[in-house]
XYZ file of C-alpha atoms in Angstrom:
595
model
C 26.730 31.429 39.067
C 28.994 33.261 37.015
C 30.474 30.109 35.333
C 27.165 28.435 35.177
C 26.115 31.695 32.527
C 29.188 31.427 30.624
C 28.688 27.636 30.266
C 25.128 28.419 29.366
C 25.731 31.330 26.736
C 28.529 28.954 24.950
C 26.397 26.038 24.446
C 23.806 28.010 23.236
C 26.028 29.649 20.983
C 27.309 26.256 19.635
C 24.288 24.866 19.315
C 22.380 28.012 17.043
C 26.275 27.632 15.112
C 25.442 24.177 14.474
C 22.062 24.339 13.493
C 23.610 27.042 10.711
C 25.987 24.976 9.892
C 24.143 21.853 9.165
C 20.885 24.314 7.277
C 24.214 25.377 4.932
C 25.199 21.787 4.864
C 21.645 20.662 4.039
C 21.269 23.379 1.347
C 24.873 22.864 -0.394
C 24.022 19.115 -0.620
C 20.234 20.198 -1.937
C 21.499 22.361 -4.449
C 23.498 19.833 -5.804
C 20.894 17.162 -6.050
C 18.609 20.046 -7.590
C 21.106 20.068 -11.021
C 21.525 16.628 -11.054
C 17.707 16.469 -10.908
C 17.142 18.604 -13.596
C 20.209 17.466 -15.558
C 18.596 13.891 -15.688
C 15.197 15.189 -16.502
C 17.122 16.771 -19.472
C 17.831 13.454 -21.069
C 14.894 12.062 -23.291
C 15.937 8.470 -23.793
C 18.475 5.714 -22.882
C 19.966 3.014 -25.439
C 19.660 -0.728 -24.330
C 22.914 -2.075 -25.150
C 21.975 -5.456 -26.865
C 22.679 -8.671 -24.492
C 20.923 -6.702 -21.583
C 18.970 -8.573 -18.953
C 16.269 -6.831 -16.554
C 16.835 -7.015 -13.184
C 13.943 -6.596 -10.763
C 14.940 -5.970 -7.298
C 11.906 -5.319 -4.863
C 11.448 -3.962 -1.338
C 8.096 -2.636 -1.823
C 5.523 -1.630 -4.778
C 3.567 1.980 -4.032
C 1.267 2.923 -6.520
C 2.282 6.401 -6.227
C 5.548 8.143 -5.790
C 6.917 12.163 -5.424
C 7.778 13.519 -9.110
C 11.529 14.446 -7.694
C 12.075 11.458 -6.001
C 14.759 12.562 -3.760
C 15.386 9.230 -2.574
C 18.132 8.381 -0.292
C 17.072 5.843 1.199
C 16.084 3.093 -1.656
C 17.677 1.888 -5.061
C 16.888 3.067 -8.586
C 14.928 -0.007 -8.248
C 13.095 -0.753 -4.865
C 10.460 1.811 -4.716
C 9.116 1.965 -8.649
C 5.597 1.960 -8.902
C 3.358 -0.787 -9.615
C 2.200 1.021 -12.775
C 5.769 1.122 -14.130
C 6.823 -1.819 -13.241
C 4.294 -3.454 -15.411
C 4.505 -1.196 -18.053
C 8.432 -1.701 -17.578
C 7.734 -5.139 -17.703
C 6.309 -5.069 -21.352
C 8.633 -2.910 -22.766
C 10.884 -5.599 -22.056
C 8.860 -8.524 -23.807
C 8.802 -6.069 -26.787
C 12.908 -5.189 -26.566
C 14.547 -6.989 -28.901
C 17.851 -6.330 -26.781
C 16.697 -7.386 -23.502
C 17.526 -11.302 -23.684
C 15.738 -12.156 -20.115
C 14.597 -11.326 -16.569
C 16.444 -11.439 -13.224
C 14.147 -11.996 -10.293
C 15.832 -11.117 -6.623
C 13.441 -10.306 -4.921
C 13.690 -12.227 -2.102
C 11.138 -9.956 0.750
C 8.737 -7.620 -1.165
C 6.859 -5.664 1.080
C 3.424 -5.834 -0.783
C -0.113 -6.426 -0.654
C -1.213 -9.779 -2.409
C -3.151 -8.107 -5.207
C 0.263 -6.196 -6.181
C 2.124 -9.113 -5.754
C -0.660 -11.003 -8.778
C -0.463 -8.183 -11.102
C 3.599 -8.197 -11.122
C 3.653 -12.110 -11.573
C 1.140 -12.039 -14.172
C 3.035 -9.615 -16.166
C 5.856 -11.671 -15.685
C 4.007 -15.100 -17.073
C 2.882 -12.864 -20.029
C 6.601 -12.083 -20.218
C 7.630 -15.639 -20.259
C 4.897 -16.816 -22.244
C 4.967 -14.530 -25.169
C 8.008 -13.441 -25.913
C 10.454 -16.198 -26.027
C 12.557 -15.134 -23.379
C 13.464 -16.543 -20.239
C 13.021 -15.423 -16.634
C 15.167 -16.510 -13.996
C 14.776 -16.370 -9.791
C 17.213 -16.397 -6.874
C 17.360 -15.803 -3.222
C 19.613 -16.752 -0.231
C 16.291 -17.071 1.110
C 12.455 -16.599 0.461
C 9.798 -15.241 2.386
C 6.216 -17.103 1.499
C 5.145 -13.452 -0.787
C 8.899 -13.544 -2.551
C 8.544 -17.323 -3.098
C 4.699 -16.522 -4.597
C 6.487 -14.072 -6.969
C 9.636 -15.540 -8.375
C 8.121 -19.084 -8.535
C 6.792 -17.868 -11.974
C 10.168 -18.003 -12.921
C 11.325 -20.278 -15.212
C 14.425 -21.252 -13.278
C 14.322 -20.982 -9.375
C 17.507 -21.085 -7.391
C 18.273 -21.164 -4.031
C 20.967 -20.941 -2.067
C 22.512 -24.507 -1.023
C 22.364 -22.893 3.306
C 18.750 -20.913 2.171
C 15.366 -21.107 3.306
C 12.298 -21.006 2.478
C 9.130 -19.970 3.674
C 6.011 -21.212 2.741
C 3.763 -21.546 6.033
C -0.011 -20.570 5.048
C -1.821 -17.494 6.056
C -2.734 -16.456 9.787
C -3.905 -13.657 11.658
C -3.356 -13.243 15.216
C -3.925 -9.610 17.683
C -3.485 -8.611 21.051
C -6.623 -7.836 23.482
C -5.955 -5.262 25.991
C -9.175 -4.991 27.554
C -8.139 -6.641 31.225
C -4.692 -5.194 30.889
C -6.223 -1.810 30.354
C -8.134 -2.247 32.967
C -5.207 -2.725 35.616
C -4.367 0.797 34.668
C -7.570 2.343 35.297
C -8.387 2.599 31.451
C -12.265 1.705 30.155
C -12.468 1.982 26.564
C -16.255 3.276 25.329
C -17.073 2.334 21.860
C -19.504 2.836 19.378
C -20.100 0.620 16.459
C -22.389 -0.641 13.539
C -21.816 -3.655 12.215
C -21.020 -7.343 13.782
C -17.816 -7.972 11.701
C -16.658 -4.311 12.558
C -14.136 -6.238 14.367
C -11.274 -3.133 15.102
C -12.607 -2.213 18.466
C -12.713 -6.130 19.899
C -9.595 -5.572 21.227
C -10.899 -3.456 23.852
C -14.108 -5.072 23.919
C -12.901 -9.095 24.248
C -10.574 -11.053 25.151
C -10.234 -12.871 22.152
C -11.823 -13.371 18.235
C -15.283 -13.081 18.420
C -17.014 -15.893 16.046
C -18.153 -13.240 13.412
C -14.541 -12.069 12.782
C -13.428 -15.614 12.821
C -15.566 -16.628 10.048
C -14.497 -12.977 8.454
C -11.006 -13.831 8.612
C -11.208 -17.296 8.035
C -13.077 -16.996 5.070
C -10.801 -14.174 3.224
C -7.716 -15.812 4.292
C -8.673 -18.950 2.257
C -9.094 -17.654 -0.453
C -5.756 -15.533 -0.495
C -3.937 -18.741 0.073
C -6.213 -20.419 -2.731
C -4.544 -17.976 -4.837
C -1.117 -18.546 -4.004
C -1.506 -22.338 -3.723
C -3.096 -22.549 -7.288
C 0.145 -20.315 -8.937
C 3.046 -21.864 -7.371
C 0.892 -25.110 -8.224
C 0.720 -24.190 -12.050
C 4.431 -23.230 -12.260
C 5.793 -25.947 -10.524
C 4.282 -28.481 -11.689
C 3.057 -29.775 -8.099
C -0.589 -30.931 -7.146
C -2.532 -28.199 -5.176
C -2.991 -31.260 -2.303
C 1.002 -31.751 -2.456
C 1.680 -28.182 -1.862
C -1.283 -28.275 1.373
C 1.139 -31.794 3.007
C 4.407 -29.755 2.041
C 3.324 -26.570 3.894
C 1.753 -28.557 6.401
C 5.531 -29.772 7.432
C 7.297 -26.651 7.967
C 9.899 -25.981 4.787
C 11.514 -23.447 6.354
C 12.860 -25.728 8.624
C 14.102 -28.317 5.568
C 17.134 -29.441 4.599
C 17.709 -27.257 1.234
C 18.035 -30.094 -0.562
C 14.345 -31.229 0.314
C 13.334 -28.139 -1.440
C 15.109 -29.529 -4.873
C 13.534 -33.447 -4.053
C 10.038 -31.552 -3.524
C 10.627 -29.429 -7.434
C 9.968 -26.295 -4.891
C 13.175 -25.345 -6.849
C 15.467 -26.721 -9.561
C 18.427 -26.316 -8.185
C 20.467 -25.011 -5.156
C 23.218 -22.416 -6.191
C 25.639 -19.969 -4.682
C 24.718 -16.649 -6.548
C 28.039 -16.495 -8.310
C 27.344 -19.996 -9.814
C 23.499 -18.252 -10.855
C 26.108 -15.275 -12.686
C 27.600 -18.173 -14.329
C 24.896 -20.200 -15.494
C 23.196 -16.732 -16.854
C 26.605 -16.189 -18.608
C 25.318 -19.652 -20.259
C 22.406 -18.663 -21.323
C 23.622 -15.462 -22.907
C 26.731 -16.901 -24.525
C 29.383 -14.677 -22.889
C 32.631 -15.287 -21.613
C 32.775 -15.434 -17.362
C 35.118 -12.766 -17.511
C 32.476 -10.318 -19.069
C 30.198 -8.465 -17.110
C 26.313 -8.306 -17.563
C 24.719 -6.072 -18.684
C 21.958 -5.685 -16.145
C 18.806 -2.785 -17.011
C 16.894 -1.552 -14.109
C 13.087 -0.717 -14.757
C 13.431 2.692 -14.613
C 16.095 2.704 -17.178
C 13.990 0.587 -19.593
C 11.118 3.015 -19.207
C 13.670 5.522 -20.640
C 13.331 4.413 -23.911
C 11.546 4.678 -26.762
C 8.328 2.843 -26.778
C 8.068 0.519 -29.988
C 4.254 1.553 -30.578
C 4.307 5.994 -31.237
C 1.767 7.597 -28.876
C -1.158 8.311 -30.031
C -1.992 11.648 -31.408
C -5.341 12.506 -30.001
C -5.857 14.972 -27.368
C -8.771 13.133 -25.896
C -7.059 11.363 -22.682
C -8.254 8.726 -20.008
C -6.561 10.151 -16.655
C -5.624 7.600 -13.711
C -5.824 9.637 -10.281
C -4.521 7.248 -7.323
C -5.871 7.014 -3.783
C -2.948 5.380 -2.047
C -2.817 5.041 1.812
C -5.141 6.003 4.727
C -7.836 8.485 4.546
C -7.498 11.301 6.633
C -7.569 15.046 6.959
C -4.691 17.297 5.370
C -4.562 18.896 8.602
C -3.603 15.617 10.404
C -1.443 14.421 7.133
C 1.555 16.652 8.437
C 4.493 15.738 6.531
C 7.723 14.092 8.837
C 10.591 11.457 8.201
C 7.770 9.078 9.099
C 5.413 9.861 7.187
C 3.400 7.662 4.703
C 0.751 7.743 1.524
C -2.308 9.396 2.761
C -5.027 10.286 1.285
C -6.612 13.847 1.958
C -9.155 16.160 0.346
C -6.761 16.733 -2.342
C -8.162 13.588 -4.155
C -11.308 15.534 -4.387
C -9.903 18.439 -5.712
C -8.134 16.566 -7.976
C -10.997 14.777 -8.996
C -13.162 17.909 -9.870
C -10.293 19.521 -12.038
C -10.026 16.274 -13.911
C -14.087 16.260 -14.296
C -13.779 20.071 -15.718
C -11.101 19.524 -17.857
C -12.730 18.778 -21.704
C -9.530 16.950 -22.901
C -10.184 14.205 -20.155
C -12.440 11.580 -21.589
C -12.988 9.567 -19.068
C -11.182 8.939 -15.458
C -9.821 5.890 -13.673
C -9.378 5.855 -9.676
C -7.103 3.442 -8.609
C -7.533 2.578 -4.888
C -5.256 1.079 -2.641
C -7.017 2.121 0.747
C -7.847 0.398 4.176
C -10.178 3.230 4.827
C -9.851 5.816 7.730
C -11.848 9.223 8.170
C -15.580 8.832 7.178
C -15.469 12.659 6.926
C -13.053 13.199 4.473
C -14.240 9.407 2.400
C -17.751 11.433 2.238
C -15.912 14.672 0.581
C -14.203 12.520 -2.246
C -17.534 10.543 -2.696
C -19.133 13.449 -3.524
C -16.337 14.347 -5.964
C -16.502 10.745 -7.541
C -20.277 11.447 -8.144
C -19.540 15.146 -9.539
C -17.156 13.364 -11.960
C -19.434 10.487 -12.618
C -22.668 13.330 -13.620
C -19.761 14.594 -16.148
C -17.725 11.593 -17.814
C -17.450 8.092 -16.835
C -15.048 7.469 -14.069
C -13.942 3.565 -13.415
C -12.666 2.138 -9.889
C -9.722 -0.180 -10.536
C -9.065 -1.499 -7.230
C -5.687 -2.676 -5.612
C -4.579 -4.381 -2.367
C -6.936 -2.909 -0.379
C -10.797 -0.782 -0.937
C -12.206 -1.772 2.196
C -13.931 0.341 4.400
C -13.443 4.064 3.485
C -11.901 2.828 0.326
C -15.296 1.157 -0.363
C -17.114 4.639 0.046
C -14.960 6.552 -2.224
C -15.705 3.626 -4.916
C -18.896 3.151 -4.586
C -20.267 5.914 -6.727
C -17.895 4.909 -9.486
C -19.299 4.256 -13.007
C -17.788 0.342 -13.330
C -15.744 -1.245 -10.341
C -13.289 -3.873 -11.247
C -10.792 -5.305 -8.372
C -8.655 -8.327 -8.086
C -9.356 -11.804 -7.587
C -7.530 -11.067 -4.008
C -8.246 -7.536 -3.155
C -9.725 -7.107 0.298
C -12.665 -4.903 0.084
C -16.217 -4.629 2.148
C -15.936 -3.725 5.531
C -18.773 -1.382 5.193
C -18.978 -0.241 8.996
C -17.945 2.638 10.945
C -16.392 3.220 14.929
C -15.611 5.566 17.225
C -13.577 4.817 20.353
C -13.326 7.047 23.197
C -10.357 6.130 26.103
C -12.520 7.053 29.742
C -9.452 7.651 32.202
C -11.415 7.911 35.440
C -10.009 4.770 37.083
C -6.472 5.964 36.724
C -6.826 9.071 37.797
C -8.717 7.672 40.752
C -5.726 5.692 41.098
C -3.813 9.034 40.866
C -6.375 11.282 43.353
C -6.458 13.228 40.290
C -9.521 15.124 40.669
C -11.297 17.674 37.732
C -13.796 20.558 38.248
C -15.774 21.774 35.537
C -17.927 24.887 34.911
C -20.744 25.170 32.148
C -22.944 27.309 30.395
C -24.461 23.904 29.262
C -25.616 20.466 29.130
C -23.033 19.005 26.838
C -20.232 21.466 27.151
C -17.886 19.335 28.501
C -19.100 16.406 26.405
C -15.930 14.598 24.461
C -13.822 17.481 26.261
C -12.768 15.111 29.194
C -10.923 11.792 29.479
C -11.061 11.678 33.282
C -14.727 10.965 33.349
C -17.187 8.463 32.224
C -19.751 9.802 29.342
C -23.328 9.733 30.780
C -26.371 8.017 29.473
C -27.226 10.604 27.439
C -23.746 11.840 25.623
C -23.457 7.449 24.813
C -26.990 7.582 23.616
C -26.367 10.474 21.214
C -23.191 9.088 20.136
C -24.299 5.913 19.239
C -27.418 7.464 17.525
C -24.819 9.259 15.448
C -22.507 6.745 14.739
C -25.794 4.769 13.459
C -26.554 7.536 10.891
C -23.154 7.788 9.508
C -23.591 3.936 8.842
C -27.185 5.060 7.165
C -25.267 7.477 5.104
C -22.982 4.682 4.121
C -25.289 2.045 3.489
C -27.446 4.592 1.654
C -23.940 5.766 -0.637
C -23.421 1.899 -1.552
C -27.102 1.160 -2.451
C -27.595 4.440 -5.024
C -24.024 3.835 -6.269
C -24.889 -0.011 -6.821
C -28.580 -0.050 -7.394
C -29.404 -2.013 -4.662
C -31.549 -1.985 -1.635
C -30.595 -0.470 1.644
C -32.005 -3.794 3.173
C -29.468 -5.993 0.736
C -26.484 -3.965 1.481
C -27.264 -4.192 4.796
C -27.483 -7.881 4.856
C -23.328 -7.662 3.127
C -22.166 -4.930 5.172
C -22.200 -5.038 8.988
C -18.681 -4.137 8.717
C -17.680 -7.808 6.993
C -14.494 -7.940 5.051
C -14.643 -9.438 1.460
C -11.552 -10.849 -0.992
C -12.454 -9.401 -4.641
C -13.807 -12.785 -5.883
C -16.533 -12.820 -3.283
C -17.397 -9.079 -3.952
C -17.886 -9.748 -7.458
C -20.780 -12.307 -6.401
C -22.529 -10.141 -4.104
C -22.536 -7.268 -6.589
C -20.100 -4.857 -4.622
C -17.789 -5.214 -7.844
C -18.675 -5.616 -11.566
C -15.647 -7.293 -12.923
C -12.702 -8.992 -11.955
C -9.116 -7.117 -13.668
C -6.555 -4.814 -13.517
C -5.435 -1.086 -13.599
C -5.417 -2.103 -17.563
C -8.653 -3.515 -17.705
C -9.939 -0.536 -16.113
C -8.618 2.224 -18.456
C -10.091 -0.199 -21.596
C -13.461 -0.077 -19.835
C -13.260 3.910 -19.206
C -12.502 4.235 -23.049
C -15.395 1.697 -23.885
C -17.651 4.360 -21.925
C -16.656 7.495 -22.777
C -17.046 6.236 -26.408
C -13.404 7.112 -27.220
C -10.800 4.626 -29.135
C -7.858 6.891 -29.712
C -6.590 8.330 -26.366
C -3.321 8.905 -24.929
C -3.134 7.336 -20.791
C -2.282 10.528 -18.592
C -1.012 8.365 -15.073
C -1.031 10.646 -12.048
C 1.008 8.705 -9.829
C 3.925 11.376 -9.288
C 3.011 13.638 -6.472
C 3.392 16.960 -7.632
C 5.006 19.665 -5.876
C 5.729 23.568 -5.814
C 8.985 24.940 -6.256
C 8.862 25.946 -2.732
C 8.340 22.832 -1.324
C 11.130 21.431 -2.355
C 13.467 21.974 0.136
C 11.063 20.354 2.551
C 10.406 17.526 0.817
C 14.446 17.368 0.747
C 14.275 17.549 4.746
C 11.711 14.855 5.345
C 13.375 12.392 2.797
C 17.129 13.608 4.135
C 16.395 12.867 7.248
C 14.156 9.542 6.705
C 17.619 8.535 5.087
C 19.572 9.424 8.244
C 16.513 7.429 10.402
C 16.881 4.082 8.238
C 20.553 3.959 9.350
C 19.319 3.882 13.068
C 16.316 1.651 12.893
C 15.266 -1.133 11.233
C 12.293 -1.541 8.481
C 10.304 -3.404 11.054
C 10.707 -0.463 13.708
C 10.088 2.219 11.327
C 6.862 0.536 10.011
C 5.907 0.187 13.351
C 6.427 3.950 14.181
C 4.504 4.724 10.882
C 1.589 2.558 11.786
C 1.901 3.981 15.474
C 1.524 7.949 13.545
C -1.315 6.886 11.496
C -3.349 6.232 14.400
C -2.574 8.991 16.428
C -3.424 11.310 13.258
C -7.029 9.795 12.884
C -9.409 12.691 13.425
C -12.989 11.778 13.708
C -15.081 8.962 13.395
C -13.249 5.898 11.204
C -14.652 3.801 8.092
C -11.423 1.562 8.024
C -10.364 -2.073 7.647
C -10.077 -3.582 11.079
C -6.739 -5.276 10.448
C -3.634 -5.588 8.110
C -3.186 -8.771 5.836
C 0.154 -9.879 6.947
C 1.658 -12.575 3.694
């Protein structure tokens, strides 16, 4: 016994040494990063040596990033924002010194409206500036392909592949295997295409969310059929037969017969051939420019001098409570009643002109999507505020957009999905299974209601559910028909939960105009009267000085996590944490778009 207390008191004294030890570690190395950080911030501008060529390097596009960006885990390229990559993106059209563009992006992690807005500021780029853009990969997935096929040169590896297959959506129905383990799922739902509980419900697609997902995957793939069509010179029916026969299984060379590329290179011959093009000698080195680095310099146009400003606020990520929004090394965009806050400073503020919410949402708490509703309509009773919508404003993202002044989206934004669930797991079969028993004592009828998973609900808790999941779909319905001036009876008729691509909003009047973030800002000035205004993005999150060191922590150790697991399993883990953090009743889209 003895020995077993000494053994215990030295491993606990190792272990609170360690834990010191590393904090000091931690701190030394966050000091450090801390000068840097402001030591960078110091410097106003970079020079663009002349010769330079842009190099765009993608892993994902977020709309919104953390001012500090202690990154450890991406490059000073993967993980700019949308925003300024596109603004990046014309700076280098205007740059006299940048001679051309470097696509290698090869497996961008982004949503297909993203994806349009970078490739059309890249045709702009080829188009109107005189200046060539270049693509290679050692291989392409079908969104990279979509991308760098505006290029115009695209090289492949002579082993590559590439992946152009067509759109599909496939899930997994647990309903009988759930069953085997005692589980019966109760939901509550309004709406037939309010297809994220049919898991539980079915065994497979029901027809409604066939046609659903049938109907918006078409016209995703229209999209990306008719681009790569235009800019490689190959018939929209010749692309259909091509995918149709597997590429990614070719012969690389097929892919050069087929004009799917122009030629197939090792990526030091692609160095060479841009040493061509820029008239040096193979032994000099080019001069490559990251985006961030271009946005360091001076803009060719001054800023304007006005102190009137249209302010972009972003809604990024699921909605949910800031309670359930803890921050961890998984941890993703979220949005939270901050927006609203946010929003109502923005509305107060008399510099601010006119506001622009960009939303990139699938939805999630209809709570918390009601609070920054009402903050969109505060706004709206005091300047104009415009809904520029990305990726995704579908379900909870719809609500918060709603109430918006002028909506615009994307040809290919989902959107819709105007429903709401709840889901309740009833346990009783496994503990049967278990001889778990549970005794209850009450001081009333519904005490225990929602407070037990071992027991079925009774008529009467399901009856009062469902009678108030119904009026949160009234509330909805009723936010979408005063924010669009329609009838409840014609959104109605749209809703029922039914997922929309941006082109088919804009017919049934759930949109007004089909554009981007830019677009958007132009219309808030056209409202707000205004013609000289500086653009005030808020897409840096914004932190106290004593956060930092936290924020330090979660993005230290997300570094140490992405040298243990792999992108798929982290996402996976993410999506896994986003679920188990959804408080209340959900208004959100009923399944990812997978490119």
């Amino acid at each position: 016994m003895k020995n077993f207390w000494s053994t215990f008191a030295a491993a606990l004294l190792a272990f609170v040494l360690g834990t010191i030890i590393l904090q000091c570690i931690a701190l030394f190395v966050f000091f450090g990063i801390m000068a840097s950080f402001f030591a960078s911030t110091a410097e106003k501008s970079v020079s663009i040596p002349s010769n330079s060529v842009l190099k765009i390097e993608l892993t994902s596009i977020p709309e919104k990033t953390n001012t500090y960006g202690f990154s450890f885990y991406d490059n000073n390229n993967a993980s700019i924002t949308l925003t300024d990559l596109v603004q990046a993106i014309k700076r280098a059209k205007d740059n006299d010194n940048i001679q051309g563009i470097y696509i290698n992006s090869p497996l961008p992690m982004a949503g297909m409206a993203s994806l349009k807005v970078v490739r059309e500021a890249l045709a702009d780029f080829s188009k109107n500036s005189g200046k060539w853009v270049m693509a290679y990969a050692d291989q392409y997935s079908q969104p990279g392909y979509y991308l760098s096929s505006v290029a115009d040169s695209v090289f492949i590896n002579p082993q590559g592949m590439l992946e152009l297959k067509g759109l599909a959506s496939s899930s997994l129905f647990y309903r009988n295997t759930l069953k085997k383990f005692g589980v019966d799922m109760m939901i509550f739902k309004v709406g037939t295409y309010k297809s994220a509980v049919e898991p539980y419900l079915l065994d497979g697609y029901s027809e409604a969310n066939k046609e659903q997902i049938q109907s918006y995957m078409q016209g995703l793939w229209n999209e990306m059929r008719s681009k790569i069509s235009a800019s490689r010179h190959i018939a929209s029916s010749s692309i259909d037969s091509i995918v149709n026969r597997g590429p990614a299984m070719f012969d690389p060379q097929q892919y050069k017969q087929l004009a799917l590329v122009d030629n197939l290179l090792y990526e030091r011959e692609v160095m060479q051939h841009m040493h061509d093009k820029l008239d040096l000698s193979y032994d000099d080195d080019i001069n490559f420019v990251t985006p961030r680095e271009l946005l360091r310099t001076p803009p060719r146009l001054k800023k304007s001098s006005s102190n009137e400003k249209i302010v972009v606020c972003y809604a990024e990520g699921v909605i949910n409570s800031s309670v359930a929004s803890s921050p961890s090394p998984f941890s993703s965009s979220s949005i939270t009643e901050k927006l609203a806050n946010e929003l109502i400073d923005q509305a107060n503020n008399d510099d601010v002109a006119a506001v622009v919410l960009r939303v990139n949402s699938p939805g999630g708490s209809a709570f918390v999507s009601e609070q920054i509703w009402d903050a969109v309509m505060y706004t709206k009773s005091r300047k104009p505020i415009v809904i520029s919508m990305g990726d995704y404003a579908a379900s909870g993202g719809y609500y918060i957009s709603c109430a918006g002044s002028y909506i615009f989206a994307e040809s290919v934004t989902i959107t819709g999905s105007i429903g709401i669930y709840g889901m309740f797991p009833n346990l009783s079969g496994a503990a049967d299974k278990l001889e778990l028993k549970q005794d209850v004592v009450k001081t009333h009828k519904y005490a225990d209601a929602l407070s037990s998973i071992i027991r079925p609900m009774t008529d009467d808790e399901k009856l009062l559910m469902q009678q108030y999941i119904e009026r949160g779909y009234n509330t909805f319905i009723t936010r979408v028909a005063d924010g669009r001036g329609m009838t409840k009876q014609s959104v109605d008729s749209i809703a029922q939960g039914r997922v929309w691509t941006g082109e088919q909003a804009l017919s049934i009047h759930l949109v007004d105009e089909l554009g981007g973030l830019d677009a958007a800002i132009e219309k808030a000035a056209s409202l707000a009267n205004v013609s000289n205004y500086k653009v005030d993005y808020r897409n840096r999150e914004r932190y106290e000085m004593s956060e930092f060191y936290s924020l330090f922590m979660h993005s230290f150790g997300r570094s140490l996590l992405q040298q243990i697991l792999t992108a798929d399993e982290i996402n996976a883990i993410l999506e896994s944490r986003e679920l188990r953090s959804l408080q209340g009743f959900q208004a959100i889209l009923p399944f990812e778009v997978v490119l």
